[in-house]
Coordinates of C-alpha atoms in Angstrom, one line a residue:
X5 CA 16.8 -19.6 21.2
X6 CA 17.9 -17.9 17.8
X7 CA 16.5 -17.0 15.1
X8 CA 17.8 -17.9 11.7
X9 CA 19.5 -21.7 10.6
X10 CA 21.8 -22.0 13.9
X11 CA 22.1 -21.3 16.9
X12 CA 25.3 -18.9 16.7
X13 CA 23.7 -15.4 18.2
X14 CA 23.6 -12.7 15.6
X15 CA 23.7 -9.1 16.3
X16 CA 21.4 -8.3 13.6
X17 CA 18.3 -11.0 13.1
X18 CA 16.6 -9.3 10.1
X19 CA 13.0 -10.4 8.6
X20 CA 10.9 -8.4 6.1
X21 CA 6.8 -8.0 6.4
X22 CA 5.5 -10.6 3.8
X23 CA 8.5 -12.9 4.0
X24 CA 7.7 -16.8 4.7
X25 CA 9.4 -19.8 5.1
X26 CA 11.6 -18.4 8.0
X27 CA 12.8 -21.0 10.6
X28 CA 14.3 -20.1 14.2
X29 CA 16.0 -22.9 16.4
X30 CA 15.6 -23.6 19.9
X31 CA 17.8 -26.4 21.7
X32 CA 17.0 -27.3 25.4
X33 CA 20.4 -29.1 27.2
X34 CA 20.3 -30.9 30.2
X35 CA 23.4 -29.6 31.9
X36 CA 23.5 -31.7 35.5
X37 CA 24.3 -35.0 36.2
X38 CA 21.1 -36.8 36.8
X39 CA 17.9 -37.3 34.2
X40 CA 15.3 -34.5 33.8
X41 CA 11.8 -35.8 33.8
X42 CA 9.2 -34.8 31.9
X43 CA 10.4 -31.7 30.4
X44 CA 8.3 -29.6 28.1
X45 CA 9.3 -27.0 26.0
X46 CA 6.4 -23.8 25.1
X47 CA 7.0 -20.8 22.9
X48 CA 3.5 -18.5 22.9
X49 CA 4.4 -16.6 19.2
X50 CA 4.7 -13.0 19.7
X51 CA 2.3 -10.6 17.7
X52 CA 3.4 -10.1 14.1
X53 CA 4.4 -13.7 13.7
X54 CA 3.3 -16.6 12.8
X55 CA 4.6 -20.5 13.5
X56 CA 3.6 -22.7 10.5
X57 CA 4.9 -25.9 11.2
X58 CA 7.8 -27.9 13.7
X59 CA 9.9 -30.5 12.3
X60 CA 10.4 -32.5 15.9
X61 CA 7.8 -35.3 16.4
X62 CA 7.5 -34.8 20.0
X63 CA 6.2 -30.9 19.3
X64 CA 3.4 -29.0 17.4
X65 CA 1.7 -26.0 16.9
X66 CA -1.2 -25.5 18.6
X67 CA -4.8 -24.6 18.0
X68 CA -3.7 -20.8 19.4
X69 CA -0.8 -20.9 17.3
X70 CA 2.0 -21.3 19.9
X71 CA 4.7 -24.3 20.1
X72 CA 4.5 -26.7 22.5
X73 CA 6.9 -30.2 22.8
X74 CA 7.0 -32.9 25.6
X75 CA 9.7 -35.4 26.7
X76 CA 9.7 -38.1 29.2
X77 CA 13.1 -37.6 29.7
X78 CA 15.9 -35.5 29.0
X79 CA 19.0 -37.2 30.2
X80 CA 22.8 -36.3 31.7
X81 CA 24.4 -34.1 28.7
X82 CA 21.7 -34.6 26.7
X83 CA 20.1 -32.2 24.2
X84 CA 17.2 -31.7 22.1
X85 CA 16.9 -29.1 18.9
X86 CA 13.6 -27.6 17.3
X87 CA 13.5 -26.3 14.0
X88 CA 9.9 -24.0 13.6
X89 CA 9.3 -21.8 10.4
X90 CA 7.3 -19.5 10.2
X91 CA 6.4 -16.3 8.7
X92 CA 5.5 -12.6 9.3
X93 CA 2.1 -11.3 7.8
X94 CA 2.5 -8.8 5.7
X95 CA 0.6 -6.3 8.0
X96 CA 3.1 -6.3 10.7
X97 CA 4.6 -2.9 11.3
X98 CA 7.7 -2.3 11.1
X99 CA 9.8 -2.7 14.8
X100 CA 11.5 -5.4 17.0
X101 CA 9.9 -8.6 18.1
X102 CA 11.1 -10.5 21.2
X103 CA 10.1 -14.0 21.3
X104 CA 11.1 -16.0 24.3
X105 CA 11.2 -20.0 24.7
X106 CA 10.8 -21.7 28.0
X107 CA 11.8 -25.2 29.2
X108 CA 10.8 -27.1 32.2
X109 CA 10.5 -30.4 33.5
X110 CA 9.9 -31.8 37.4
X111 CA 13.4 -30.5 38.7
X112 CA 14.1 -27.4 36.9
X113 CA 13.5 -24.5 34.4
X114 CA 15.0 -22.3 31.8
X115 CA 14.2 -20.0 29.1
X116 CA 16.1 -17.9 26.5
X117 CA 14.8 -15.1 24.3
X118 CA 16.1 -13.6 20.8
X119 CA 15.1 -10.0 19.3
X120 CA 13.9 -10.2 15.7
X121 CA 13.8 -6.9 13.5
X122 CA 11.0 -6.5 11.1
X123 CA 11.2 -4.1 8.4
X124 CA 8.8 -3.3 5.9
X125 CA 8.6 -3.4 1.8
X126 CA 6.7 -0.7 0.4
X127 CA 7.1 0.5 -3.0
X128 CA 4.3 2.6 -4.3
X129 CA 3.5 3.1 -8.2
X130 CA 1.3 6.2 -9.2
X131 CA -0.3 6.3 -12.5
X132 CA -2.0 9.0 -13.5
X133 CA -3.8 9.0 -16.5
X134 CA -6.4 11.8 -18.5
X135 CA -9.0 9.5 -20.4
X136 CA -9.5 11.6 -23.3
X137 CA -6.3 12.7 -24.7
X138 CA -7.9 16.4 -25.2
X139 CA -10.7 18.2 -24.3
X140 CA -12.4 21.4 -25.3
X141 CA -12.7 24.7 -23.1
X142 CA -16.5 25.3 -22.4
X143 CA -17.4 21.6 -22.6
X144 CA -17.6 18.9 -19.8
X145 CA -18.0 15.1 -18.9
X146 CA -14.2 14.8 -18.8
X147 CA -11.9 12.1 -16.7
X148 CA -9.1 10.9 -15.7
X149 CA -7.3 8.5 -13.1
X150 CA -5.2 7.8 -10.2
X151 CA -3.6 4.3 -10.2
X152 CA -1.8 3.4 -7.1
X153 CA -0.2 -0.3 -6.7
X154 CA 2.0 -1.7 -4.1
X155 CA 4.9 -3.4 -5.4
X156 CA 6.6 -4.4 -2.6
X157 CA 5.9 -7.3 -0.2
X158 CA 4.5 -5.8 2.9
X159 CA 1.2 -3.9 3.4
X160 CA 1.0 0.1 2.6
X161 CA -0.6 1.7 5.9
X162 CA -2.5 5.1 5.5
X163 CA -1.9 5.8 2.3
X164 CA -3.4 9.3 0.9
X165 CA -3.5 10.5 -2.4
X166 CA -3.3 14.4 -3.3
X167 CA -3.8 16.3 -6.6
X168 CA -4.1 20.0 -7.1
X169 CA -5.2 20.1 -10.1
X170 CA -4.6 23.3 -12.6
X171 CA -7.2 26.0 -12.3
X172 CA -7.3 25.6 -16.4
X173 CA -9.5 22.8 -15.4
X174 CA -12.6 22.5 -13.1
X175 CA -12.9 19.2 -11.1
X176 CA -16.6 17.9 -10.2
X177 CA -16.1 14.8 -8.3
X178 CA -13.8 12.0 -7.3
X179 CA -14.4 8.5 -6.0
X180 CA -13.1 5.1 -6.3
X181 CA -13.5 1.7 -4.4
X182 CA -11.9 1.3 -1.1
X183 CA -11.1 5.2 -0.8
X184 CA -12.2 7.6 0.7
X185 CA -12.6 11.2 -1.0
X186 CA -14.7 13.4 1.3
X187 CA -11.4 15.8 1.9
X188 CA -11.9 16.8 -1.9
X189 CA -12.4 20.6 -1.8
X190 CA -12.6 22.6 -5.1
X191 CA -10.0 21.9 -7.2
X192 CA -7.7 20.3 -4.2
X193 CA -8.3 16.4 -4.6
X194 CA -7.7 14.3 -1.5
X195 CA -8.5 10.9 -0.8
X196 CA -7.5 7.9 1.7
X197 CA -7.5 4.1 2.5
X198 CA -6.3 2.6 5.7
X199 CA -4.0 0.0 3.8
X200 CA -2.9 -1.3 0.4
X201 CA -1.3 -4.7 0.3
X202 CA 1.1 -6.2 -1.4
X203 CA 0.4 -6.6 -5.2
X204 CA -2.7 -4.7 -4.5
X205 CA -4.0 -2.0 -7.3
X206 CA -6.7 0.7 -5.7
X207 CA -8.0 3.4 -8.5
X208 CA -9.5 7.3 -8.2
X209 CA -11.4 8.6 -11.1
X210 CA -11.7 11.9 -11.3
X211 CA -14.5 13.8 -13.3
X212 CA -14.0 17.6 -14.7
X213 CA -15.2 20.2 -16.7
X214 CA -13.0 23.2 -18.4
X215 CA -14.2 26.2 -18.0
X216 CA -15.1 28.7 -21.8
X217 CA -12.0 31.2 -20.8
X218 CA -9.4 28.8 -20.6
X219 CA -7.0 29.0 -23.3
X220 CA -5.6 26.3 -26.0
X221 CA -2.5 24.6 -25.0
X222 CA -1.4 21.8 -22.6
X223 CA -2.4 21.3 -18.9
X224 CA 0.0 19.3 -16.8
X225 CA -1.1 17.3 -13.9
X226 CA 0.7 15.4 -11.3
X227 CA -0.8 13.1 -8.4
X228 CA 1.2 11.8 -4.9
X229 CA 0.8 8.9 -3.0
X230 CA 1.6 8.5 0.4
X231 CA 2.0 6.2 3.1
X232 CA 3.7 5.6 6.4
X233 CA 6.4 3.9 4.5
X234 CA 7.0 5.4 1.0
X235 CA 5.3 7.6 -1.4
X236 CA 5.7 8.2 -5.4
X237 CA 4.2 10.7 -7.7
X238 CA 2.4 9.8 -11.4
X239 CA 1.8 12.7 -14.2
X240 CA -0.1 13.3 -17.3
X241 CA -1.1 15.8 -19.5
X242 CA -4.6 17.1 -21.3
X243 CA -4.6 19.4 -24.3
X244 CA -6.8 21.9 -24.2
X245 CA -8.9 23.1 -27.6
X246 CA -10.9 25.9 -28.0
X247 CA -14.2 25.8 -30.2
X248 CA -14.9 29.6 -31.5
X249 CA -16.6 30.3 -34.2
X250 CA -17.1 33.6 -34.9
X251 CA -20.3 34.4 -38.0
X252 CA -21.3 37.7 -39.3
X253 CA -24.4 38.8 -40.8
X254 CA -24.8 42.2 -42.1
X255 CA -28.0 44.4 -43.4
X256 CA -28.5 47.2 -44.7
X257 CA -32.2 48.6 -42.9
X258 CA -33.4 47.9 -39.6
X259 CA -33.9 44.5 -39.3
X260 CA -31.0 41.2 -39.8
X261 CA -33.7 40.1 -42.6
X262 CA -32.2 39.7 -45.7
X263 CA -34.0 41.4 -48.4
X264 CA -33.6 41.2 -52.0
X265 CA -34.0 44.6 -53.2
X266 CA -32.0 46.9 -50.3
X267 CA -32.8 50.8 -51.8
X268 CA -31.9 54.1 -50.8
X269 CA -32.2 57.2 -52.7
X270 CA -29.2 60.1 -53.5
X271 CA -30.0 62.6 -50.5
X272 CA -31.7 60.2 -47.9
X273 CA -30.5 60.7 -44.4

Protein backbone atom coordinates (compact mmCIF):
# COMPACT_ATOMS: atom_id res chain seq x y z
CA UNK A 1 0.00 0.00 0.00
CA UNK A 2 1.43 3.59 -0.95
CA UNK A 3 0.28 6.56 -1.42
CA UNK A 4 1.10 8.64 -4.42
CA UNK A 5 1.38 7.14 -8.49
CA UNK A 6 3.71 3.99 -7.45
CA UNK A 7 4.35 1.86 -5.31
CA UNK A 8 8.08 2.89 -4.44
CA UNK A 9 7.74 3.85 -0.51
CA UNK A 10 8.40 7.45 0.16
CA UNK A 11 9.67 8.88 3.25
CA UNK A 12 7.61 11.88 2.98
CA UNK A 13 3.83 11.17 1.52
CA UNK A 14 2.59 14.90 1.58
CA UNK A 15 -1.24 16.01 0.88
CA UNK A 16 -2.70 19.46 1.63
CA UNK A 17 -6.38 20.04 3.30
CA UNK A 18 -8.58 20.97 0.14
CA UNK A 19 -6.51 19.03 -2.36
CA UNK A 20 -8.47 16.41 -4.65
CA UNK A 21 -7.75 14.23 -7.25
CA UNK A 22 -5.15 12.31 -5.16
CA UNK A 23 -4.66 8.49 -5.96
CA UNK A 24 -2.81 5.89 -3.72
CA UNK A 25 -2.01 2.30 -5.05
CA UNK A 26 -2.46 -0.95 -3.50
CA UNK A 27 -1.17 -4.28 -5.17
CA UNK A 28 -2.00 -7.70 -3.58
CA UNK A 29 0.70 -10.63 -4.85
CA UNK A 30 0.24 -14.14 -4.49
CA UNK A 31 3.67 -15.27 -3.43
CA UNK A 32 3.25 -19.38 -2.95
CA UNK A 33 2.95 -21.89 -5.36
CA UNK A 34 -0.57 -22.94 -5.46
CA UNK A 35 -3.91 -20.55 -6.44
CA UNK A 36 -5.47 -18.35 -3.79
CA UNK A 37 -9.22 -18.52 -3.80
CA UNK A 38 -11.43 -16.02 -3.36
CA UNK A 39 -9.42 -13.27 -2.23
CA UNK A 40 -10.90 -9.90 -1.32
CA UNK A 41 -9.21 -6.86 -0.79
CA UNK A 42 -10.93 -4.01 1.98
CA UNK A 43 -9.56 -0.58 2.86
CA UNK A 44 -12.10 1.26 5.62
CA UNK A 45 -10.86 5.13 4.74
CA UNK A 46 -9.36 6.67 7.66
CA UNK A 47 -10.99 10.05 9.07
CA UNK A 48 -9.97 13.10 7.11
CA UNK A 49 -10.15 11.29 3.82
CA UNK A 50 -12.19 10.52 1.34
CA UNK A 51 -12.12 7.56 -1.63
CA UNK A 52 -13.94 8.99 -4.74
CA UNK A 53 -13.72 6.46 -7.16
CA UNK A 54 -11.45 2.85 -8.10
CA UNK A 55 -10.37 2.22 -11.47
CA UNK A 56 -10.32 -1.88 -11.15
CA UNK A 57 -13.73 -3.41 -12.22
CA UNK A 58 -13.68 -6.06 -9.73
CA UNK A 59 -13.67 -3.15 -6.75
CA UNK A 60 -15.84 -0.06 -5.54
CA UNK A 61 -16.49 2.20 -2.98
CA UNK A 62 -19.00 1.48 -0.84
CA UNK A 63 -22.12 3.03 0.56
CA UNK A 64 -19.85 3.80 3.91
CA UNK A 65 -17.22 5.10 1.76
CA UNK A 66 -14.55 2.39 2.21
CA UNK A 67 -12.97 0.13 -0.77
CA UNK A 68 -13.82 -3.19 -1.20
CA UNK A 69 -12.61 -5.72 -4.33
CA UNK A 70 -13.21 -9.53 -4.85
CA UNK A 71 -11.47 -12.23 -6.91
CA UNK A 72 -12.19 -15.77 -7.52
CA UNK A 73 -8.76 -16.32 -7.85
CA UNK A 74 -5.47 -15.11 -7.46
CA UNK A 75 -3.07 -17.43 -9.01
CA UNK A 76 0.92 -18.74 -8.47
CA UNK A 77 3.02 -15.27 -8.97
CA UNK A 78 0.16 -13.51 -9.80
CA UNK A 79 -0.67 -9.89 -8.94
CA UNK A 80 -3.42 -7.53 -8.86
CA UNK A 81 -3.03 -3.42 -8.63
CA UNK A 82 -5.72 -0.77 -7.45
CA UNK A 83 -5.52 2.69 -8.33
CA UNK A 84 -8.24 4.79 -5.75
CA UNK A 85 -8.29 8.77 -5.74
CA UNK A 86 -9.39 10.45 -3.52
CA UNK A 87 -9.38 13.64 -1.71
CA UNK A 88 -9.03 15.35 1.77
CA UNK A 89 -11.89 17.76 2.89
CA UNK A 90 -10.75 20.81 3.54
CA UNK A 91 -11.73 20.63 7.25
CA UNK A 92 -9.16 18.00 8.08
CA UNK A 93 -6.62 19.26 10.64
CA UNK A 94 -3.53 19.31 10.12
CA UNK A 95 -1.46 15.68 11.33
CA UNK A 96 -0.68 12.14 10.02
CA UNK A 97 -3.15 9.70 8.65
CA UNK A 98 -2.45 6.01 8.62
CA UNK A 99 -4.49 4.12 6.28
CA UNK A 100 -4.10 0.33 6.15
CA UNK A 101 -5.24 -2.26 3.29
CA UNK A 102 -5.93 -5.79 4.05
CA UNK A 103 -6.10 -8.87 1.78
CA UNK A 104 -7.51 -12.22 2.29
CA UNK A 105 -8.74 -15.09 0.61
CA UNK A 106 -9.59 -18.92 1.92
CA UNK A 107 -5.84 -19.80 2.68
CA UNK A 108 -4.21 -16.76 3.77
CA UNK A 109 -4.00 -13.03 4.73
CA UNK A 110 -1.97 -9.88 4.55
CA UNK A 111 -2.16 -6.26 5.05
CA UNK A 112 0.17 -3.26 4.58
CA UNK A 113 -0.23 0.27 5.77
CA UNK A 114 1.24 3.81 4.61
CA UNK A 115 1.41 7.20 6.82
CA UNK A 116 0.04 10.21 4.93
CA UNK A 117 0.88 13.79 6.18
CA UNK A 118 -1.79 16.47 5.96
CA UNK A 119 -0.92 19.94 6.17
CA UNK A 120 -3.05 22.85 6.04
CA UNK A 121 -3.46 26.09 3.62
CA UNK A 122 -4.49 29.11 5.48
CA UNK A 123 -3.92 32.44 4.37
CA UNK A 124 -5.89 35.13 5.98
CA UNK A 125 -6.67 38.69 4.39
CA UNK A 126 -7.91 41.54 6.77
CA UNK A 127 -9.47 44.52 5.46
CA UNK A 128 -10.26 47.14 7.43
CA UNK A 129 -12.11 49.85 6.24
CA UNK A 130 -13.87 53.34 7.97
CA UNK A 131 -17.06 54.00 5.88
CA UNK A 132 -17.05 57.65 5.91
CA UNK A 133 -13.73 58.92 5.10
CA UNK A 134 -14.12 61.63 8.09
CA UNK A 135 -16.17 62.30 10.79
CA UNK A 136 -16.79 65.18 13.12
CA UNK A 137 -15.90 65.29 17.05
CA UNK A 138 -19.26 65.56 18.94
CA UNK A 139 -21.30 63.79 16.22
CA UNK A 140 -22.20 59.97 15.86
CA UNK A 141 -23.80 57.27 13.60
CA UNK A 142 -20.31 56.42 12.33
CA UNK A 143 -18.85 52.90 10.80
CA UNK A 144 -16.50 50.99 9.69
CA UNK A 145 -15.45 47.23 8.83
CA UNK A 146 -13.61 44.20 9.31
CA UNK A 147 -13.18 42.01 6.23
CA UNK A 148 -11.60 38.69 6.78
CA UNK A 149 -11.22 36.13 3.67
CA UNK A 150 -9.41 32.84 3.51
CA UNK A 151 -7.34 32.53 0.57
CA UNK A 152 -5.86 29.45 0.93
CA UNK A 153 -7.35 25.99 0.32
CA UNK A 154 -8.08 24.45 3.63
CA UNK A 155 -10.56 25.63 6.27
CA UNK A 156 -9.55 28.54 9.03
CA UNK A 157 -10.37 26.95 12.55
CA UNK A 158 -11.08 29.45 15.53
CA UNK A 159 -10.46 32.36 13.96
CA UNK A 160 -10.86 35.68 16.39
CA UNK A 161 -10.78 39.06 15.35
CA UNK A 162 -9.30 41.96 17.81
CA UNK A 163 -9.30 45.83 17.51
CA UNK A 164 -8.49 48.32 20.10
CA UNK A 165 -9.62 50.93 18.82
CA UNK A 166 -8.20 54.69 19.73
CA UNK A 167 -9.79 56.33 22.62
CA UNK A 168 -10.23 59.49 20.00
CA UNK A 169 -13.08 57.47 19.10
CA UNK A 170 -16.04 55.81 21.06
CA UNK A 171 -17.28 52.39 19.80
CA UNK A 172 -21.16 51.53 20.34
CA UNK A 173 -21.57 48.09 18.93
CA UNK A 174 -20.18 45.43 16.68
CA UNK A 175 -21.90 42.51 14.89
CA UNK A 176 -21.68 40.64 11.70
CA UNK A 177 -23.07 37.22 10.32
CA UNK A 178 -21.51 34.10 11.48
CA UNK A 179 -19.53 35.94 14.45
CA UNK A 180 -19.78 36.17 17.43
CA UNK A 181 -19.03 39.62 19.29
CA UNK A 182 -20.26 39.28 22.96
CA UNK A 183 -16.34 39.62 24.17
CA UNK A 184 -16.64 43.41 22.90
CA UNK A 185 -15.91 45.46 26.00
CA UNK A 186 -15.59 49.31 25.71
CA UNK A 187 -13.44 50.31 23.23
CA UNK A 188 -11.66 46.59 23.12
CA UNK A 189 -13.50 44.85 19.98
CA UNK A 190 -13.47 41.13 20.03
CA UNK A 191 -15.31 38.69 18.02
CA UNK A 192 -15.14 34.89 16.92
CA UNK A 193 -16.32 32.05 14.42
CA UNK A 194 -15.48 28.40 14.75
CA UNK A 195 -14.21 28.27 11.01
CA UNK A 196 -13.79 30.16 7.80
CA UNK A 197 -13.32 28.09 4.67
CA UNK A 198 -11.64 28.29 1.87
CA UNK A 199 -12.62 31.32 -0.45
CA UNK A 200 -14.92 32.25 2.29
CA UNK A 201 -15.36 36.24 3.13
CA UNK A 202 -17.06 36.79 6.84
CA UNK A 203 -17.50 40.79 7.71
CA UNK A 204 -17.68 42.93 11.30
CA UNK A 205 -19.21 46.24 11.20
CA UNK A 206 -18.45 48.29 13.71
CA UNK A 207 -20.54 51.47 14.81
CA UNK A 208 -19.01 54.64 16.79
CA UNK A 209 -19.37 57.91 17.93
CA UNK A 210 -16.45 60.60 18.67
CA UNK A 211 -16.60 62.16 21.56
CA UNK A 212 -16.86 66.70 21.53
CA UNK A 213 -13.04 66.87 23.17
CA UNK A 214 -11.33 65.01 20.62
CA UNK A 215 -9.16 66.94 18.62
CA UNK A 216 -8.82 67.42 14.55
CA UNK A 217 -6.32 65.21 12.94
CA UNK A 218 -6.10 61.56 11.84
CA UNK A 219 -7.04 58.37 13.91
CA UNK A 220 -5.34 55.23 12.83
CA UNK A 221 -6.81 51.88 13.31
CA UNK A 222 -5.61 48.42 12.82
CA UNK A 223 -7.61 45.04 13.14
CA UNK A 224 -5.95 41.17 13.64
CA UNK A 225 -7.18 38.05 12.58
CA UNK A 226 -6.42 34.89 14.01
CA UNK A 227 -6.58 31.35 13.62
CA UNK A 228 -5.03 28.06 14.62
CA UNK A 229 -3.12 28.29 11.43
CA UNK A 230 -2.23 31.92 10.41
CA UNK A 231 -3.26 35.36 11.24
CA UNK A 232 -2.87 38.90 9.22
CA UNK A 233 -3.61 42.44 10.30
CA UNK A 234 -5.74 45.17 8.03
CA UNK A 235 -5.62 49.16 8.77
CA UNK A 236 -7.33 52.34 8.02
CA UNK A 237 -7.55 55.67 8.91
CA UNK A 238 -10.54 58.34 9.94
CA UNK A 239 -9.97 62.07 9.96
CA UNK A 240 -11.20 63.72 12.59
CA UNK A 241 -12.98 67.51 12.14
CA UNK A 242 -14.09 69.68 14.62
CA UNK A 243 -17.27 71.88 14.24
CA UNK A 244 -16.87 75.17 16.58
CA UNK A 245 -18.33 78.02 16.02
CA UNK A 246 -17.83 80.46 18.38
CA UNK A 247 -20.67 83.92 18.15
CA UNK A 248 -20.68 87.02 20.18
CA UNK A 249 -23.30 89.23 21.05
CA UNK A 250 -22.71 92.29 23.02
CA UNK A 251 -25.08 95.02 24.88
CA UNK A 252 -24.76 97.82 26.45
CA UNK A 253 -27.75 97.61 29.56
CA UNK A 254 -28.94 94.69 31.27
CA UNK A 255 -30.45 92.60 28.96
CA UNK A 256 -28.75 90.77 25.39
CA UNK A 257 -31.80 92.82 23.66
CA UNK A 258 -30.63 94.92 21.18
CA UNK A 259 -31.95 98.35 21.37
CA UNK A 260 -31.78 101.16 19.07
CA UNK A 261 -31.14 104.02 21.12
CA UNK A 262 -28.45 102.72 23.98
CA UNK A 263 -28.04 106.17 26.34
CA UNK A 264 -26.03 107.07 29.18
CA UNK A 265 -25.45 110.38 30.55
CA UNK A 266 -21.73 112.23 31.47
CA UNK A 267 -21.55 111.30 35.28
CA UNK A 268 -23.72 108.07 35.52
CA UNK A 269 -22.29 105.28 37.55
Amino acid sequence: KEFGTTLTPADDDTATAGDSGLTFLIQVSNDGASDADAVTITDAAPAGLVFDSVDHPNCSITPGGDLSCSFAHLGAGDSVTVEVTYHVPATTDSGTVTNTAQADSDEDSAQDADDLAIAEDVQLQVTKTFTEDTATAGTGGYSFTIEVTNTGASDADDLTVTDTVDPALNVTGASGAGWDCSATAGNDVSCSTAHLGPGETKTITVTYSVPATTDAGTVNNSATATSDEDTDTGSDSVEVAEDVQLTVDKEFGATLTPADDDTATAGDS
